[in-house]
Coordinates of C-alpha atoms (C1' of nucleotides) in Angstrom, one line a residue:
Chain A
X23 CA -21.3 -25.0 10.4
X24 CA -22.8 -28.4 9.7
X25 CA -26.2 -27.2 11.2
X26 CA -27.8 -27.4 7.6
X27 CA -30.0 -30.9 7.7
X28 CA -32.7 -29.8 10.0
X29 CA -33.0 -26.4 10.4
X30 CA -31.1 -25.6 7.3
X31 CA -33.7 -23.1 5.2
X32 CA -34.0 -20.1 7.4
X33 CA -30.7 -20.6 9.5
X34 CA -28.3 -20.5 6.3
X35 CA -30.7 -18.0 4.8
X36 CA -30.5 -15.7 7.9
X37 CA -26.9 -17.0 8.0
X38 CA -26.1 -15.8 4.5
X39 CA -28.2 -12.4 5.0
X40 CA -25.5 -12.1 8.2
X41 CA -22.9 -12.4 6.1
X42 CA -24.0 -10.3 3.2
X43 CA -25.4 -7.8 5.3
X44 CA -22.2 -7.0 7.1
X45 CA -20.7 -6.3 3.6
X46 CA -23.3 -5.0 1.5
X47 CA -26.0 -3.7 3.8
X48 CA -23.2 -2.1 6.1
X49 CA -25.3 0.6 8.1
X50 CA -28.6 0.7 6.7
X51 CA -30.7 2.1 3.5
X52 CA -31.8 -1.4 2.1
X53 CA -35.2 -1.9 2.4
X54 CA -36.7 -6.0 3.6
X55 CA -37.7 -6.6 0.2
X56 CA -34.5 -5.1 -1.7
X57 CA -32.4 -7.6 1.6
X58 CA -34.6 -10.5 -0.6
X59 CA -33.4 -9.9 -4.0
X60 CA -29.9 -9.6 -3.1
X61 CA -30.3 -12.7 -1.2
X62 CA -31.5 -14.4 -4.0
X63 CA -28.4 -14.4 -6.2
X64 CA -26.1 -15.3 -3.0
X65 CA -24.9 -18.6 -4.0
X66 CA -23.6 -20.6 -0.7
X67 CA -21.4 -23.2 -1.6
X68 CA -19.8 -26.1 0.7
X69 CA -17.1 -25.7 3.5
X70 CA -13.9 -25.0 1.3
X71 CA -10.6 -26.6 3.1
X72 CA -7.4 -25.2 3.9
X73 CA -5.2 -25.0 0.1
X74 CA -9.0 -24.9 -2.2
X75 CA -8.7 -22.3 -4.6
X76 CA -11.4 -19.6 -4.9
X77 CA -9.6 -17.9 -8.5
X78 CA -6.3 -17.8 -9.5
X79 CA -4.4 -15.0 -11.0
X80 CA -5.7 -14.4 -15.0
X81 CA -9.1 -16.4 -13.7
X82 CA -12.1 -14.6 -15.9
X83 CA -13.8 -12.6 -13.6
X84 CA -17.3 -13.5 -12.6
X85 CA -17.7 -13.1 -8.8
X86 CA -17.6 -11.5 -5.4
X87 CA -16.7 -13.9 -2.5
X88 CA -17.5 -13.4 1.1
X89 CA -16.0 -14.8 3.9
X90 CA -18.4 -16.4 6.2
X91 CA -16.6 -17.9 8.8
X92 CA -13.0 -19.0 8.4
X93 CA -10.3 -17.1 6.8
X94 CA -8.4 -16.2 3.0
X95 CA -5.5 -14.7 1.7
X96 CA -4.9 -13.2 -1.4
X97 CA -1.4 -13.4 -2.9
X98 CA -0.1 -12.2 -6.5
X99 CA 2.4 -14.3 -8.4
X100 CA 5.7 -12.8 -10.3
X101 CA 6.7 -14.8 -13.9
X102 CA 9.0 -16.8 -12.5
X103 CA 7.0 -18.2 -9.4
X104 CA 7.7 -15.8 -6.6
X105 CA 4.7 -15.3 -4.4
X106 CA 3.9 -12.2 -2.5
X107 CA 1.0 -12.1 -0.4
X108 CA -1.4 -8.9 -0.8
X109 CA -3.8 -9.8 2.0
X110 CA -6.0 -12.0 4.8
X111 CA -9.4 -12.2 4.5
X112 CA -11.5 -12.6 7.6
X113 CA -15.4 -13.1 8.1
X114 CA -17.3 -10.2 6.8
X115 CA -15.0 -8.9 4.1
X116 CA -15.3 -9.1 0.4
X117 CA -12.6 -10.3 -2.0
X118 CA -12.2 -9.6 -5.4
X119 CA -13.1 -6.4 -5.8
X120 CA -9.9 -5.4 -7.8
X121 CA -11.0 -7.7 -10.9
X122 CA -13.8 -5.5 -11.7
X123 CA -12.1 -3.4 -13.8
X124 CA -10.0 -5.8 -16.5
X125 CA -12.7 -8.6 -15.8
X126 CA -9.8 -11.0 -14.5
X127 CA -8.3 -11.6 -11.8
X128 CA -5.3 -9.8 -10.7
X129 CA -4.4 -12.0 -8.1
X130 CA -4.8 -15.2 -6.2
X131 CA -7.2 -16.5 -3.6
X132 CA -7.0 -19.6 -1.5
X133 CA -8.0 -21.1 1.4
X134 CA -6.5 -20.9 4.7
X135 CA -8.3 -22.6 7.2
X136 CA -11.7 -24.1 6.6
X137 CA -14.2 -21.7 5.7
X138 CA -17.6 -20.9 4.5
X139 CA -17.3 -18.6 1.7
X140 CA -20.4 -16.6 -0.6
X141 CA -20.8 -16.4 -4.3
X142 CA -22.0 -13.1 -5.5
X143 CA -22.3 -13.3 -9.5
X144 CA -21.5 -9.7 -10.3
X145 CA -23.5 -9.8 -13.4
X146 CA -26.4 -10.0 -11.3
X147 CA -25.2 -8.1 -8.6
X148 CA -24.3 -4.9 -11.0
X149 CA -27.7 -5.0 -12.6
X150 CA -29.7 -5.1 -9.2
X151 CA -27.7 -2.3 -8.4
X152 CA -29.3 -0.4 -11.8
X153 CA -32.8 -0.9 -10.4
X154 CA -31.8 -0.1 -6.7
X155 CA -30.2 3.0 -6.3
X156 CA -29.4 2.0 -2.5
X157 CA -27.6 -0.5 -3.4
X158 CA -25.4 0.9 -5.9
X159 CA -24.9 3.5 -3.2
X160 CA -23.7 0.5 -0.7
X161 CA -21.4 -1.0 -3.3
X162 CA -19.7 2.4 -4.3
X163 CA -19.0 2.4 -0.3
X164 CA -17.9 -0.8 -0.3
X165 CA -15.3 -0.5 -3.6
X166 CA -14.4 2.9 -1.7
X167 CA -14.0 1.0 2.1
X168 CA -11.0 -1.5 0.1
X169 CA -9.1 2.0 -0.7
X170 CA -9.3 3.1 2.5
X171 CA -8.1 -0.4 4.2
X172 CA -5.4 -1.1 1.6
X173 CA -4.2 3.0 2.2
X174 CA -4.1 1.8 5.8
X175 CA -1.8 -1.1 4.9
X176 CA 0.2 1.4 2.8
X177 CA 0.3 3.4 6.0
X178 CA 1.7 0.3 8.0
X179 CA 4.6 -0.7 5.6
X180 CA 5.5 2.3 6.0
X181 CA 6.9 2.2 8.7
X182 CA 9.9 1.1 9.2
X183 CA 10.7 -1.4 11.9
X184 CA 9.8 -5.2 11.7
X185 CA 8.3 -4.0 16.0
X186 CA 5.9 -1.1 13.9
X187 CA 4.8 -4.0 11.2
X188 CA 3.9 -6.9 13.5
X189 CA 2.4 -4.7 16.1
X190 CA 0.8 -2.9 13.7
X191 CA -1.0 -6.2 11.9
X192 CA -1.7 -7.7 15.2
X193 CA -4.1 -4.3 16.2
X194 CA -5.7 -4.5 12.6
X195 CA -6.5 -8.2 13.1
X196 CA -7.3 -7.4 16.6
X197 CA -9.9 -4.7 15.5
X198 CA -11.2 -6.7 12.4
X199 CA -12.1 -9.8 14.8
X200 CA -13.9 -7.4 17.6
X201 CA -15.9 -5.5 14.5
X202 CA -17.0 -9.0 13.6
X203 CA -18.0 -10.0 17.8
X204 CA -15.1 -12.5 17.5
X205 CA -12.6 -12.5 20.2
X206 CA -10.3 -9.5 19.8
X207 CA -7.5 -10.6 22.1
X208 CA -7.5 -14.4 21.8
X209 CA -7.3 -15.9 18.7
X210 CA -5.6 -18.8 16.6
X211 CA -3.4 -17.1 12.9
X212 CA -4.8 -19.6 10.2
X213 CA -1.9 -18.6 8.8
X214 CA 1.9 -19.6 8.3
X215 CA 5.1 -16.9 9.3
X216 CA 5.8 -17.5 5.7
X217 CA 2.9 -15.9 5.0
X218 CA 2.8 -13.1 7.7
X219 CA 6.9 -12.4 7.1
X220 CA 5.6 -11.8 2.7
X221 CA 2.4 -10.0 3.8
X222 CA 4.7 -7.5 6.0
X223 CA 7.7 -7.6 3.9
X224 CA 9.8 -8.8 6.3
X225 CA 12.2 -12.2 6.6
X226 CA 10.6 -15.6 8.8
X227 CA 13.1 -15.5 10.9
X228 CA 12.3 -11.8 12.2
X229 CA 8.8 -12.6 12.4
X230 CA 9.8 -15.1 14.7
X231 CA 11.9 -12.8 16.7
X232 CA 9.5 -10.2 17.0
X233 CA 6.9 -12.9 18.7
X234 CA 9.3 -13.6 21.2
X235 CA 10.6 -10.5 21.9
X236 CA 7.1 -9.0 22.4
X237 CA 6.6 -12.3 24.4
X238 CA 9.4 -11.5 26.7
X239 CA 8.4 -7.9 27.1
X240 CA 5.0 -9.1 28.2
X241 CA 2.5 -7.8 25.4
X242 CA 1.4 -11.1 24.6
X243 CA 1.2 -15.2 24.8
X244 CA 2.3 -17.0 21.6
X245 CA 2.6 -20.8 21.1
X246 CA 2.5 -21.8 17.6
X247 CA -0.7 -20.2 15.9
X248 CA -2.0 -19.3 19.1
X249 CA -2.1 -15.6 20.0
X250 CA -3.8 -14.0 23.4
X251 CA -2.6 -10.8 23.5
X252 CA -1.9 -9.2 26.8
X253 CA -1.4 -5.8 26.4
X254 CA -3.5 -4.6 23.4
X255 CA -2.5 -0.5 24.7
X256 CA 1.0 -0.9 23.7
X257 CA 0.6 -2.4 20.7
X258 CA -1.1 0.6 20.0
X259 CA 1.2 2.7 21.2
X260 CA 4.2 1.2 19.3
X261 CA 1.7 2.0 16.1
X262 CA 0.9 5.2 17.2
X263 CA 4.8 6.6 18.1
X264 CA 5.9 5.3 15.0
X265 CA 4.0 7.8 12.6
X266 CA 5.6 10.3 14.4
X267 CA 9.0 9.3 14.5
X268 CA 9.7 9.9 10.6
X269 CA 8.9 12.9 8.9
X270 CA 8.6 15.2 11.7
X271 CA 6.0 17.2 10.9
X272 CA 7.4 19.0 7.5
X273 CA 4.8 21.6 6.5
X274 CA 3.1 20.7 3.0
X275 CA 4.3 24.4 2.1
X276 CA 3.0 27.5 2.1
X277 CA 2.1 30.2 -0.6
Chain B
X16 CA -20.1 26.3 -15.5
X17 CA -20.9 25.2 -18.9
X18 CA -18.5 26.2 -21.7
X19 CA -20.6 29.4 -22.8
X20 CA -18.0 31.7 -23.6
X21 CA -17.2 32.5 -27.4
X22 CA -13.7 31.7 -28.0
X23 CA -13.0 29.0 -25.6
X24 CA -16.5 26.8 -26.2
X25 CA -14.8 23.8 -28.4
X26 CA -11.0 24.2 -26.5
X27 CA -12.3 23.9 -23.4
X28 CA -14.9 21.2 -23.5
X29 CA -12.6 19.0 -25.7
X30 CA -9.9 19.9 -23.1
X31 CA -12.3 18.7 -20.2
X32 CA -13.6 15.7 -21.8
X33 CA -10.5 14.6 -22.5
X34 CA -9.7 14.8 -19.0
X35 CA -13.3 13.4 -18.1
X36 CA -12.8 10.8 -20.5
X37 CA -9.5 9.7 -19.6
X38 CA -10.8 8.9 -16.0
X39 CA -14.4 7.8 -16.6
X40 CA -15.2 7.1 -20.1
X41 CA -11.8 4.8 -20.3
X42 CA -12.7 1.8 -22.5
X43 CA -15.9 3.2 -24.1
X44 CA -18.9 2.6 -23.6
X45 CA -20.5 6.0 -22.6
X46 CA -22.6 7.8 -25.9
X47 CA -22.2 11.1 -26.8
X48 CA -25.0 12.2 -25.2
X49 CA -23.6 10.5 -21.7
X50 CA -20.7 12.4 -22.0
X51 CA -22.2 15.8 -22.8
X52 CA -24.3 14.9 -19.5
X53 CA -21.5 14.1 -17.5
X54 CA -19.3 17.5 -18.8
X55 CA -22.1 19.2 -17.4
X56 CA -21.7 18.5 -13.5
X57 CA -17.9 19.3 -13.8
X58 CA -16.3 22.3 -12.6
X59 CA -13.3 23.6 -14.1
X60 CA -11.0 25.5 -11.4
X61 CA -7.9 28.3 -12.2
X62 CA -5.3 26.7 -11.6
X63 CA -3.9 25.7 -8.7
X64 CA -0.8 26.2 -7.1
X65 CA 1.9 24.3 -5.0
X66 CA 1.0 24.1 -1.7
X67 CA -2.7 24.7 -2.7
X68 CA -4.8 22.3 -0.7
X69 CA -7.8 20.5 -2.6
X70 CA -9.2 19.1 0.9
X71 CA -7.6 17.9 4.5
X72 CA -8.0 15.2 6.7
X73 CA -11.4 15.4 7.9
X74 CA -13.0 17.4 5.7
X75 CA -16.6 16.7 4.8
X76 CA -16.7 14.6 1.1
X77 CA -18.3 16.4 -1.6
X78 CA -16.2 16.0 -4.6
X79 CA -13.7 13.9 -6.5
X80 CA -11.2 15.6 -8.4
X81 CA -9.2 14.8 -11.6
X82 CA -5.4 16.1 -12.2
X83 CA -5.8 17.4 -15.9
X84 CA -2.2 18.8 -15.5
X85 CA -0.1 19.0 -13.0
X86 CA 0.5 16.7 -9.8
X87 CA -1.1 16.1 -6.7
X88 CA 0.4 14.2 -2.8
X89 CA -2.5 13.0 -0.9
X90 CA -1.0 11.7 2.2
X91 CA -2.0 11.8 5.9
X92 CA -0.6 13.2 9.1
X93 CA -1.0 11.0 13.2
X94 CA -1.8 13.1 15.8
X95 CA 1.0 14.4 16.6
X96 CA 2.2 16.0 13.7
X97 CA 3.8 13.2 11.3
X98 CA 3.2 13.0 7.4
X99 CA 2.9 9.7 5.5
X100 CA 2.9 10.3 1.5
X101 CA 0.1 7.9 0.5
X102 CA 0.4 8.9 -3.4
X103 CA 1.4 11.1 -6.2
X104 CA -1.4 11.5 -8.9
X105 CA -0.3 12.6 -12.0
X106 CA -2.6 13.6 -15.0
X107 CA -5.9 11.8 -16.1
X108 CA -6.1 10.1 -12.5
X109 CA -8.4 10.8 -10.2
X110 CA -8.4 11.4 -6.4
X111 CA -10.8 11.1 -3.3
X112 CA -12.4 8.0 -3.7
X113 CA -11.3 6.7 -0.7
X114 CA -13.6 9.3 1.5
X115 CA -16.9 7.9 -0.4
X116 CA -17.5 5.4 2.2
X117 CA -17.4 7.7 5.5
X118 CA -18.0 10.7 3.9
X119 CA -15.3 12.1 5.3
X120 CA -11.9 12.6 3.5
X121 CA -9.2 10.0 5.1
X122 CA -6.4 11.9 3.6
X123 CA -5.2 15.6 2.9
X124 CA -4.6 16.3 -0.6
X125 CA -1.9 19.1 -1.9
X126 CA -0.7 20.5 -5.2
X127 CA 2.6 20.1 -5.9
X128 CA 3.2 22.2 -9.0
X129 CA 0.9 24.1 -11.3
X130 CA -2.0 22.2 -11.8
X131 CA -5.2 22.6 -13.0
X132 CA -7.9 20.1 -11.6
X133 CA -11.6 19.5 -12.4
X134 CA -13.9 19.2 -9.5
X135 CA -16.9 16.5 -10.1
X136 CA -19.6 16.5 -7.4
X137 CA -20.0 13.3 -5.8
X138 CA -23.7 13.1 -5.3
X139 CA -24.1 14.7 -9.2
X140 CA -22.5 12.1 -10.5
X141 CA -23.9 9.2 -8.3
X142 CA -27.1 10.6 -9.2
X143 CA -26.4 10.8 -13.1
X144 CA -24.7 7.3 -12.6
X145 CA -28.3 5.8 -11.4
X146 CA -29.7 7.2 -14.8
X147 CA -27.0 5.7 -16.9
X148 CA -26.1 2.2 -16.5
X149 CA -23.0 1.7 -18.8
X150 CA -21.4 5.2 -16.4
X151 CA -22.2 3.2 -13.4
X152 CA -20.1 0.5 -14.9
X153 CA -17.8 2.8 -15.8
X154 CA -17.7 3.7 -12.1
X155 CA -17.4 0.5 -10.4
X156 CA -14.2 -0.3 -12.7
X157 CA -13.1 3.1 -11.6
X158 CA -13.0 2.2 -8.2
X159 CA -11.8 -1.3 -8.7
X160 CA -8.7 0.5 -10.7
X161 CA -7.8 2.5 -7.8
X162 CA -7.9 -0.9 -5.5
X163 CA -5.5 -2.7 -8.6
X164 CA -3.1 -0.1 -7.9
X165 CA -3.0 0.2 -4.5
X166 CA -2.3 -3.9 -4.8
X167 CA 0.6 -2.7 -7.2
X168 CA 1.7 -0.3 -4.3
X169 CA 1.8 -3.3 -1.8
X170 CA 3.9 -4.9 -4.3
X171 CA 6.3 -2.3 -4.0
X172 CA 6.8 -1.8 -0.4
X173 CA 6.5 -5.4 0.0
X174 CA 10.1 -5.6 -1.5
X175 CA 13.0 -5.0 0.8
X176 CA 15.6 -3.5 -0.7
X177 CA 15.6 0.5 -1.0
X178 CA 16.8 -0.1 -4.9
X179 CA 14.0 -2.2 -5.4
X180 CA 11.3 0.5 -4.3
X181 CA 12.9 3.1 -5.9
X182 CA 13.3 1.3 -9.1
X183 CA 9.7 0.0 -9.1
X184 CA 8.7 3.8 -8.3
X185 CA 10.3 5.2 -11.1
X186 CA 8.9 2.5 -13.5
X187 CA 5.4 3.2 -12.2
X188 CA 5.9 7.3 -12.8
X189 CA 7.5 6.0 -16.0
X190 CA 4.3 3.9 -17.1
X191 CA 1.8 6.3 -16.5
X192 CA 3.1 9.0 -17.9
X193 CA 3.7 7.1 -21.3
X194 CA -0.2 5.8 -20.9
X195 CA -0.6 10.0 -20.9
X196 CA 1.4 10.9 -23.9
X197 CA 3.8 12.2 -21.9
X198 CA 7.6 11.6 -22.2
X199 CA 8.5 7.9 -20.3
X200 CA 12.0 8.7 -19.9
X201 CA 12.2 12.3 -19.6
X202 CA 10.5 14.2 -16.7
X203 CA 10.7 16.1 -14.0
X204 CA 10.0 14.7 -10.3
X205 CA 7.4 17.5 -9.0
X206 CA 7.8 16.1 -5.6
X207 CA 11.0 16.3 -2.9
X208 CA 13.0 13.7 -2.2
X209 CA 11.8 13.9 1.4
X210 CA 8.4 12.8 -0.2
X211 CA 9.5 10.6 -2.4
X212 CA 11.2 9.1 0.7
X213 CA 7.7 9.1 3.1
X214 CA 6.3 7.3 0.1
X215 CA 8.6 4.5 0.4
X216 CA 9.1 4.0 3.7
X217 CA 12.8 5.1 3.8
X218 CA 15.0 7.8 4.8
X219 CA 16.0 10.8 2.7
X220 CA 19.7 9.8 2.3
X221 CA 18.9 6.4 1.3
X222 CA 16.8 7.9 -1.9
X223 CA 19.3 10.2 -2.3
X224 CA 22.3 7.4 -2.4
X225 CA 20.4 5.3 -4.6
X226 CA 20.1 8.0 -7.4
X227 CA 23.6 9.0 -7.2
X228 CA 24.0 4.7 -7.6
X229 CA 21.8 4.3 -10.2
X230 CA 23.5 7.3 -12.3
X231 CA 27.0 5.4 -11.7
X232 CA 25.5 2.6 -13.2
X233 CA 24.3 4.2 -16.0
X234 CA 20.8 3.6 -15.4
X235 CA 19.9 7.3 -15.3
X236 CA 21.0 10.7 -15.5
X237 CA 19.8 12.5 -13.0
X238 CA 20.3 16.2 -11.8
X239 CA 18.1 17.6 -9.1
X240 CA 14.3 17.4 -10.0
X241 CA 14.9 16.6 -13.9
X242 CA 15.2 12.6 -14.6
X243 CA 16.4 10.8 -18.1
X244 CA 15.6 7.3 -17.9
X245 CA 18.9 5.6 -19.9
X246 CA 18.1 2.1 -19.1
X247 CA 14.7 1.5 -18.7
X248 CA 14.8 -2.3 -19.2
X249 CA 17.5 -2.6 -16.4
X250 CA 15.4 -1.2 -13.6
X251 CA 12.1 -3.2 -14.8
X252 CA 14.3 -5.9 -14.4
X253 CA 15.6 -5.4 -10.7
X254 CA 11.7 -4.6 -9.9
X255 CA 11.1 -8.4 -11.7
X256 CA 14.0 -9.5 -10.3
X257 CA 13.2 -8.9 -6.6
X258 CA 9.8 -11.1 -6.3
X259 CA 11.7 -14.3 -7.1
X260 CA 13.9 -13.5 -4.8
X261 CA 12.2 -13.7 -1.6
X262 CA 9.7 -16.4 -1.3
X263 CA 11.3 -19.0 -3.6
X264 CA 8.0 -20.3 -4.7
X265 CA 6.5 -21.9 -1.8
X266 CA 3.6 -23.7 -3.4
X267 CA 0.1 -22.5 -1.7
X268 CA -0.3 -26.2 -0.6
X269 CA -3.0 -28.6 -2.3
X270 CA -5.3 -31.2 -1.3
Chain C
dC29 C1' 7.7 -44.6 12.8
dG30 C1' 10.1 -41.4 10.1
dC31 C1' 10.1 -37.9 6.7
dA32 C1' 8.9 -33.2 5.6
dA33 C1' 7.4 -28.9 6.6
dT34 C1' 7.2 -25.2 10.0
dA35 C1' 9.1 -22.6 13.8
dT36 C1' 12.6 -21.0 16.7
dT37 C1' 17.2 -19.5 18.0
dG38 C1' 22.2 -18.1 17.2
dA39 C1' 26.1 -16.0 14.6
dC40 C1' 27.6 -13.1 11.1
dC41 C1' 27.4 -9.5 7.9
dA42 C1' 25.3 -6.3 4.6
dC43 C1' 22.3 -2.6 4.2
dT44 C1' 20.0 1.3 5.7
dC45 C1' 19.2 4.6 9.4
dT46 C1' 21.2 8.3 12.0
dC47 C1' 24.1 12.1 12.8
dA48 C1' 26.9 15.6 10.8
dA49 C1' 29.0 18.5 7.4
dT50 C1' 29.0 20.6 2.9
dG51 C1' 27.1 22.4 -1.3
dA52 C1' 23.5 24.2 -4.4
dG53 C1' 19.2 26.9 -5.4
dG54 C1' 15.5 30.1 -4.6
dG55 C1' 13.7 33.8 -2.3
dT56 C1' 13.9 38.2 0.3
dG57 C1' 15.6 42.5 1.6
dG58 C1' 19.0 45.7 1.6
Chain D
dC5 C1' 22.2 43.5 -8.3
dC6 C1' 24.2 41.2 -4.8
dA7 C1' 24.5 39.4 -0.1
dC8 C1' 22.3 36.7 3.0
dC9 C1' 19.4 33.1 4.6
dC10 C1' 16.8 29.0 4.5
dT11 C1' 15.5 24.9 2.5
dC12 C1' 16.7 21.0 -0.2
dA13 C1' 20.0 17.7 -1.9
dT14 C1' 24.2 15.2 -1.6
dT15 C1' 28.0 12.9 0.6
dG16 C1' 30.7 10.8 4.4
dA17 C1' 31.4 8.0 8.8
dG18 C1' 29.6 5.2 12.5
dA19 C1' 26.0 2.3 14.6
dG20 C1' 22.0 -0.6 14.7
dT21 C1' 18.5 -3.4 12.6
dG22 C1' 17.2 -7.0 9.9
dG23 C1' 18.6 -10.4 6.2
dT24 C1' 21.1 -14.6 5.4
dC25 C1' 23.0 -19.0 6.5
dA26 C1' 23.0 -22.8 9.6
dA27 C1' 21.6 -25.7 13.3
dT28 C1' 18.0 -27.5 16.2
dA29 C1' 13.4 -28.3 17.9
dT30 C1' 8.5 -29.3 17.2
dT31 C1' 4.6 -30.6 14.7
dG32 C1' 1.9 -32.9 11.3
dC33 C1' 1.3 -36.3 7.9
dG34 C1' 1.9 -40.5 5.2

DNA sequence: CGCAATATTGACCACTCTCAATGAGGGTGG
DNA sequence: CCACCCTCATTGAGAGTGGTCAATATTGCG
């Protein structure tokens, strides 16, 4: 993190091309040189702190962030001050993808644990991606990869039961860390039950009582923020069962 | 392909580009000429019918399709047999952008009355896109649309109550059939209630009960598959009314 | 050190799910 | 054309889950 006075140049660069890589360069097609260029326009700014603001909701739209290290939620705001969050943010992913289109932002961002975030000016980035046909490949992956994840979220409030919700954000947290090489069955939540309890549309208090229960049943240790998870399978399975449960298997009609 | 037949040269093209255009040339920005390129790679089908599939779950990603009339479910079916409704796409929207990334479609797509679709071919258009700068704009706001709504989708299922969802569902068919030209407070629901309850993650009766509540309130009239909106204002103000609710304006903390 | 915010736990109650029965259409075949 | 069947929709009664209110830790911060 603060390894930037001696070795800073190629570190942060090879840093930065880590980070942009894993969202822009996902499984290959860029060539070195077209990697260089993108790098170029990659704006690293300073450690943010738990509560900084990357935009707020009706912010002018001017950049891509990506989460280096550290974590981000996204949250949308109703008239009269109620606040609903939309999403978490880990290392790798890209946020602010859903301002494209008006050219504000339709939603918050803000900090939840310190975090090394990346500036893509999307000015720039669009008009690289006129001149590299690669990379406007990669970002119409990329736009299409959000669908997919927030259809899987759509998928997980579906169900019904606050057990299907919290097991169900656990495995996707889970899953994100280990795609990232982070530790996919010990980790700290940067953020609050408040938060989790919005995000899953649930109450705190059931949050709360879902931790324990799934404590008591054995699936996992919880103190405070700290999670170790000790039985990753039934998680799963408590994801998996619930699909089936509802809607059992109408047929989509036939002609 | 191309609009070659005597009779139906002008009423078809100006029927396609108007659905073209309603998905891809939204704001502006594409010249004449762009358009008359793009109408070119899009392939009209008969129409469809309900049950008709337009791809499954697994199915190799050639094509994106638009909904000129009719409706569309995409949803998608665990292992064992369950179906999730993931969305209803009514005319002028467009469907299968989720699968760009993988190539593979994530979701199965049916028809769920009478529809006729145009079929655009993915790698045609990405290939036109790299020719024409202000359509690969048009694109990326395209995709960042579809990631807006899916937000607005969390939104919904975020609240709690089943007259919340419903409410905010029928204001969101409401909406976008007004932004069609279509009537906002008179339609007919092409979709079952059993999808309509997969959709919002609750159970049949509860949809059913909340219709028969909303009608005693005067809200709507409502009388199997055919809806009259009465009181438009009063359920845009229960969907208002529920973020405040929860989450009584927690501020996001600051330094 | 003490206040404030966060988390956990309990009791109660409302809401929604489940189960079950009835009614209304739409299609098929006699 | 009508009887029949099957699916879909509606309505009722009972049970369970989660929301709400309230009290009590526990932590973090000024």
């Amino acid at each position: 993190m603060r390894a930037r006075k001696v070795i800073s140049f190629d570190t942060i660069r090879v840093a930065c091309k880590n980070c942009t890589l894993a969202a822009l360069c996902l499984p290959r097609g860029l060539t070195p040189e077209d990697v260089e260029q993108l790098d170029g326009i990659v704006k690293r700014s300073k450690p943010l702190h738990r509560g900084d603001s990357l935009f707020c909701q009706g912010d002018p739209f001017r950049s891509l962030f990506v989460v280096k290290t550290g974590s981000i939620k996204t949250y949308a705001t109703g008239p009269e001050g109620g606040e609903q969050v939309l999403g978490f943010h880990l290392p790798g992913e890209l946020i602010g993808l859903d301002a494209i289109e008006k050219g504000v932002h339709a939603c918050s961002a803000t900090v939840l644990e310190t975090s090394a975030i990346c500036e893509i000016p999307f000015a720039q980035l669009e008009s690289l991606s006129n001149r590299i046909p690669s990379l406007q490949h990669q970002l119409y992956r990329l736009l299409s990869k959000e669908i997919g994840q927030d259809a899987e979220m759509l998928l997980l409030l579906g169900k019904k039961s606050a057990e299907e919700r919290l097991a169900g954000f656990l495995v996707s947290l889970s899953r994100r860390l280990r795609q990232r090489g982070l530790s996919a069955t010990d980790f700290y939540l940067s953020m609050s039950r408040h938060e989790i309890a919005s995000y899953l549309g649930l109450a705190v208090e059931t949050v709360s009582r879902v931790f324990s229960r799934f404590h008591e049943e054995g699936f996992l240790e919880v103190e405070r923020k700290h999670i170790q998870l000790r039985d990753l399978t039934a998680l799963e399975s408590i994801v998996a069962k619930a699909m089936m449960d509802h809607h059992p298997g109408s047929k989509p009609a036939q002609p």
